[in-house]
mmCIF file of N, CA and C in Angstrom:
data_model
loop_
_atom_site.group_PDB
_atom_site.id
_atom_site.type_symbol
_atom_site.label_atom_id
_atom_site.label_comp_id
_atom_site.label_asym_id
_atom_site.label_seq_id
_atom_site.Cartn_x
_atom_site.Cartn_y
_atom_site.Cartn_z
ATOM 1 N N MET A 1 0.828 -1.166 0.008
ATOM 2 C CA MET A 1 0.051 0.008 -0.009
ATOM 3 C C MET A 1 0.931 1.307 0.056
ATOM 4 N N LEU A 2 1.849 1.265 0.801
ATOM 5 C CA LEU A 2 2.848 2.413 0.850
ATOM 6 C C LEU A 2 3.499 2.590 -0.491
ATOM 7 N N LYS A 3 3.834 1.499 -1.061
ATOM 8 C CA LYS A 3 4.501 1.612 -2.455
ATOM 9 C C LYS A 3 3.554 2.242 -3.424
ATOM 10 N N ASN A 4 2.366 1.738 -3.430
ATOM 11 C CA ASN A 4 1.329 2.379 -4.346
ATOM 12 C C ASN A 4 1.150 3.838 -4.085
ATOM 13 N N LEU A 5 1.141 4.304 -2.847
ATOM 14 C CA LEU A 5 0.955 5.663 -2.512
ATOM 15 C C LEU A 5 2.158 6.494 -3.049
ATOM 16 N N MET A 6 3.332 6.039 -2.836
ATOM 17 C CA MET A 6 4.550 6.671 -3.371
ATOM 18 C C MET A 6 4.520 6.711 -4.888
ATOM 19 N N GLU A 7 4.077 5.677 -5.535
ATOM 20 C CA GLU A 7 3.950 5.674 -6.982
ATOM 21 C C GLU A 7 2.985 6.759 -7.484
ATOM 22 N N ASP A 8 1.876 6.882 -6.813
ATOM 23 C CA ASP A 8 0.797 7.820 -7.186
ATOM 24 C C ASP A 8 1.383 9.216 -7.036
ATOM 25 N N LYS A 9 2.151 9.456 -5.959
ATOM 26 C CA LYS A 9 2.736 10.759 -5.708
ATOM 27 C C LYS A 9 3.656 11.140 -6.876
ATOM 28 N N ARG A 10 4.530 10.175 -7.232
ATOM 29 C CA ARG A 10 5.479 10.459 -8.334
ATOM 30 C C ARG A 10 4.721 10.681 -9.566
ATOM 31 N N THR A 11 3.716 10.004 -9.837
ATOM 32 C CA THR A 11 2.948 10.221 -11.036
ATOM 33 C C THR A 11 2.336 11.619 -11.060
ATOM 34 N N ASP A 12 1.746 12.054 -9.911
ATOM 35 C CA ASP A 12 1.280 13.409 -9.847
ATOM 36 C C ASP A 12 2.245 14.458 -10.117
ATOM 37 N N ILE A 13 3.499 14.301 -9.564
ATOM 38 C CA ILE A 13 4.569 15.294 -9.763
ATOM 39 C C ILE A 13 4.988 15.340 -11.199
ATOM 40 N N LYS A 14 5.067 14.113 -11.881
ATOM 41 C CA LYS A 14 5.444 14.059 -13.276
ATOM 42 C C LYS A 14 4.323 14.696 -14.124
ATOM 43 N N ARG A 15 3.145 14.501 -13.768
ATOM 44 C CA ARG A 15 1.987 15.081 -14.540
ATOM 45 C C ARG A 15 2.009 16.560 -14.412
ATOM 46 N N THR A 16 2.290 17.132 -13.241
ATOM 47 C CA THR A 16 2.340 18.544 -13.038
ATOM 48 C C THR A 16 3.522 19.153 -13.820
ATOM 49 N N ARG A 17 4.666 18.499 -13.768
ATOM 50 C CA ARG A 17 5.846 19.001 -14.509
ATOM 51 C C ARG A 17 5.570 18.994 -16.026
ATOM 52 N N ASP A 18 4.887 17.974 -16.515
ATOM 53 C CA ASP A 18 4.611 17.861 -17.939
ATOM 54 C C ASP A 18 3.610 18.986 -18.322
ATOM 55 N N ALA A 19 2.680 19.257 -17.437
ATOM 56 C CA ALA A 19 1.580 20.288 -17.780
ATOM 57 C C ALA A 19 2.390 21.701 -17.818
ATOM 58 N N VAL A 20 3.276 21.959 -16.935
ATOM 59 C CA VAL A 20 3.920 23.257 -16.925
ATOM 60 C C VAL A 20 4.789 23.263 -18.198
ATOM 61 N N ARG A 21 5.499 22.221 -18.557
ATOM 62 C CA ARG A 21 6.344 22.149 -19.752
ATOM 63 C C ARG A 21 5.507 22.488 -21.084
ATOM 64 N N VAL A 22 4.307 21.885 -21.061
ATOM 65 C CA VAL A 22 3.467 22.099 -22.247
ATOM 66 C C VAL A 22 2.994 23.479 -22.318
ATOM 67 N N GLU A 23 2.582 23.921 -21.117
ATOM 68 C CA GLU A 23 2.071 25.341 -21.022
ATOM 69 C C GLU A 23 3.097 26.425 -21.444
ATOM 70 N N LEU A 24 4.394 26.170 -21.204
ATOM 71 C CA LEU A 24 5.421 27.064 -21.451
ATOM 72 C C LEU A 24 5.916 26.929 -22.943
ATOM 73 N N ASP A 25 5.509 25.904 -23.626
ATOM 74 C CA ASP A 25 6.005 25.645 -25.030
ATOM 75 C C ASP A 25 5.305 26.491 -26.007
ATOM 76 N N ILE A 26 5.516 27.827 -25.944
ATOM 77 C CA ILE A 26 4.940 28.738 -26.912
ATOM 78 C C ILE A 26 6.026 29.660 -27.346
ATOM 79 N N PRO A 27 5.861 30.321 -28.405
ATOM 80 C CA PRO A 27 6.959 31.230 -28.910
ATOM 81 C C PRO A 27 7.299 32.327 -27.924
ATOM 82 N N LEU A 28 8.534 32.582 -27.631
ATOM 83 C CA LEU A 28 8.873 33.641 -26.698
ATOM 84 C C LEU A 28 8.515 35.023 -27.240
ATOM 85 N N ASP A 29 8.430 35.193 -28.508
ATOM 86 C CA ASP A 29 7.990 36.480 -29.084
ATOM 87 C C ASP A 29 6.571 36.906 -28.559
ATOM 88 N N ALA A 30 5.732 35.886 -28.355
ATOM 89 C CA ALA A 30 4.373 36.120 -27.892
ATOM 90 C C ALA A 30 4.529 36.792 -26.444
ATOM 91 N N PHE A 31 5.408 36.489 -25.648
ATOM 92 C CA PHE A 31 5.631 36.985 -24.269
ATOM 93 C C PHE A 31 6.213 38.391 -24.478
ATOM 94 N N VAL A 32 7.192 38.529 -25.334
ATOM 95 C CA VAL A 32 7.910 39.840 -25.433
ATOM 96 C C VAL A 32 6.905 40.925 -25.897
ATOM 97 N N MET A 33 6.015 40.535 -26.891
ATOM 98 C CA MET A 33 4.973 41.393 -27.485
ATOM 99 C C MET A 33 3.923 41.710 -26.435
ATOM 100 N N GLY A 34 3.595 40.755 -25.570
ATOM 101 C CA GLY A 34 2.527 40.929 -24.566
ATOM 102 C C GLY A 34 2.949 41.677 -23.428
ATOM 103 N N THR A 35 2.022 41.842 -22.439
ATOM 104 C CA THR A 35 2.258 42.590 -21.190
ATOM 105 C C THR A 35 2.377 41.565 -20.158
ATOM 106 N N VAL A 36 2.870 42.008 -18.990
ATOM 107 C CA VAL A 36 3.010 41.184 -17.773
ATOM 108 C C VAL A 36 1.634 40.581 -17.359
ATOM 109 N N SER A 37 0.588 41.444 -17.586
ATOM 110 C CA SER A 37 -0.802 40.847 -17.281
ATOM 111 C C SER A 37 -1.163 39.599 -18.098
ATOM 112 N N SER A 38 -0.544 39.462 -19.270
ATOM 113 C CA SER A 38 -0.903 38.295 -20.094
ATOM 114 C C SER A 38 -0.250 37.095 -19.505
ATOM 115 N N LEU A 39 0.522 37.237 -18.467
ATOM 116 C CA LEU A 39 1.238 36.054 -17.872
ATOM 117 C C LEU A 39 0.400 35.532 -16.807
ATOM 118 N N TYR A 40 -0.816 36.025 -16.484
ATOM 119 C CA TYR A 40 -1.593 35.600 -15.345
ATOM 120 C C TYR A 40 -1.828 34.077 -15.264
ATOM 121 N N TRP A 41 -1.797 33.438 -16.396
ATOM 122 C CA TRP A 41 -2.128 31.965 -16.396
ATOM 123 C C TRP A 41 -0.961 31.156 -15.929
ATOM 124 N N VAL A 42 0.220 31.790 -15.800
ATOM 125 C CA VAL A 42 1.360 30.975 -15.209
ATOM 126 C C VAL A 42 1.118 30.995 -13.720
ATOM 127 N N LYS A 43 0.552 29.938 -13.200
ATOM 128 C CA LYS A 43 0.158 29.812 -11.759
ATOM 129 C C LYS A 43 1.390 29.514 -10.971
ATOM 130 N N ASN A 44 2.308 28.808 -11.411
ATOM 131 C CA ASN A 44 3.470 28.428 -10.613
ATOM 132 C C ASN A 44 4.522 29.584 -10.736
ATOM 133 N N GLN A 45 4.974 30.010 -9.528
ATOM 134 C CA GLN A 45 5.841 31.202 -9.486
ATOM 135 C C GLN A 45 7.176 30.774 -10.114
ATOM 136 N N LYS A 46 7.684 29.569 -9.949
ATOM 137 C CA LYS A 46 8.941 29.067 -10.494
ATOM 138 C C LYS A 46 8.780 29.145 -11.946
ATOM 139 N N ALA A 47 7.627 28.715 -12.583
ATOM 140 C CA ALA A 47 7.495 28.711 -13.993
ATOM 141 C C ALA A 47 7.582 30.080 -14.569
ATOM 142 N N LEU A 48 6.953 31.071 -13.818
ATOM 143 C CA LEU A 48 7.053 32.494 -14.214
ATOM 144 C C LEU A 48 8.393 32.906 -14.287
ATOM 145 N N ILE A 49 9.226 32.571 -13.305
ATOM 146 C CA ILE A 49 10.548 33.061 -13.210
ATOM 147 C C ILE A 49 11.320 32.469 -14.419
ATOM 148 N N ASP A 50 11.139 31.174 -14.672
ATOM 149 C CA ASP A 50 11.786 30.476 -15.793
ATOM 150 C C ASP A 50 11.450 31.299 -17.140
ATOM 151 N N VAL A 51 10.186 31.620 -17.221
ATOM 152 C CA VAL A 51 9.740 32.337 -18.483
ATOM 153 C C VAL A 51 10.437 33.589 -18.605
ATOM 154 N N LEU A 52 10.489 34.381 -17.527
ATOM 155 C CA LEU A 52 11.160 35.675 -17.605
ATOM 156 C C LEU A 52 12.694 35.576 -17.851
ATOM 157 N N ASN A 53 13.352 34.510 -17.243
ATOM 158 C CA ASN A 53 14.694 34.276 -17.529
ATOM 159 C C ASN A 53 14.924 33.970 -19.061
ATOM 160 N N ARG A 54 14.070 33.106 -19.596
ATOM 161 C CA ARG A 54 14.174 32.697 -21.026
ATOM 162 C C ARG A 54 13.998 33.982 -21.920
ATOM 163 N N MET A 55 13.041 34.925 -21.496
ATOM 164 C CA MET A 55 12.839 36.082 -22.253
ATOM 165 C C MET A 55 14.130 36.953 -22.261
ATOM 166 N N GLU A 56 14.809 37.039 -21.135
ATOM 167 C CA GLU A 56 16.079 37.855 -20.950
ATOM 168 C C GLU A 56 17.143 37.189 -21.798
ATOM 169 N N ILE A 57 17.213 35.894 -21.776
ATOM 170 C CA ILE A 57 18.266 35.246 -22.624
ATOM 171 C C ILE A 57 17.972 35.591 -24.066
ATOM 172 N N ARG A 58 16.710 35.414 -24.445
ATOM 173 C CA ARG A 58 16.430 35.623 -25.884
ATOM 174 C C ARG A 58 16.737 37.141 -26.283
ATOM 175 N N ARG A 59 16.406 38.037 -25.358
ATOM 176 C CA ARG A 59 16.646 39.561 -25.634
ATOM 177 C C ARG A 59 18.153 39.741 -25.770
ATOM 178 N N MET A 60 18.928 39.167 -24.861
ATOM 179 C CA MET A 60 20.424 39.321 -24.921
ATOM 180 C C MET A 60 20.934 38.674 -26.268
ATOM 181 N N HIS A 61 20.405 37.541 -26.662
ATOM 182 C CA HIS A 61 20.811 36.882 -27.890
ATOM 183 C C HIS A 61 20.549 37.811 -29.127
ATOM 184 N N ASP A 62 19.354 38.406 -29.216
ATOM 185 C CA ASP A 62 18.940 39.288 -30.250
ATOM 186 C C ASP A 62 19.713 40.430 -30.312
ATOM 187 N N GLU A 63 20.143 41.011 -29.165
ATOM 188 C CA GLU A 63 20.862 42.236 -29.158
ATOM 189 C C GLU A 63 22.337 41.814 -29.766
ATOM 190 N N ARG A 64 22.761 40.749 -29.352
ATOM 191 C CA ARG A 64 24.139 40.357 -29.781
ATOM 192 C C ARG A 64 24.210 40.127 -31.258
ATOM 193 N N ILE A 65 23.115 39.592 -31.878
ATOM 194 C CA ILE A 65 23.123 39.410 -33.321
ATOM 195 C C ILE A 65 22.621 40.568 -34.147
ATOM 196 N N GLY A 66 22.127 41.613 -33.372
ATOM 197 C CA GLY A 66 21.703 42.812 -34.047
ATOM 198 C C GLY A 66 20.340 42.791 -34.508
ATOM 199 N N ARG A 67 19.337 42.051 -33.946
ATOM 200 C CA ARG A 67 17.957 42.112 -34.282
ATOM 201 C C ARG A 67 17.158 43.298 -33.748
ATOM 202 N N LEU A 68 17.712 43.837 -32.596
ATOM 203 C CA LEU A 68 16.919 44.917 -31.920
ATOM 204 C C LEU A 68 17.392 46.255 -32.419
#
């Protein structure tokens, strides 16, 4: 019974991680063009920080290659 409970917990964690991964799999340009209020659907604060970090990395990359 304990083994089943641990297995269920692991499945829940994996399902949550996959859901966040799918939710964040959209073009970064959509975030750059949008406003912070459009990020309301990112319920997990860690996910929001990851998104903002990815935006900053993309912006720095674009500046380096002269897109901005």
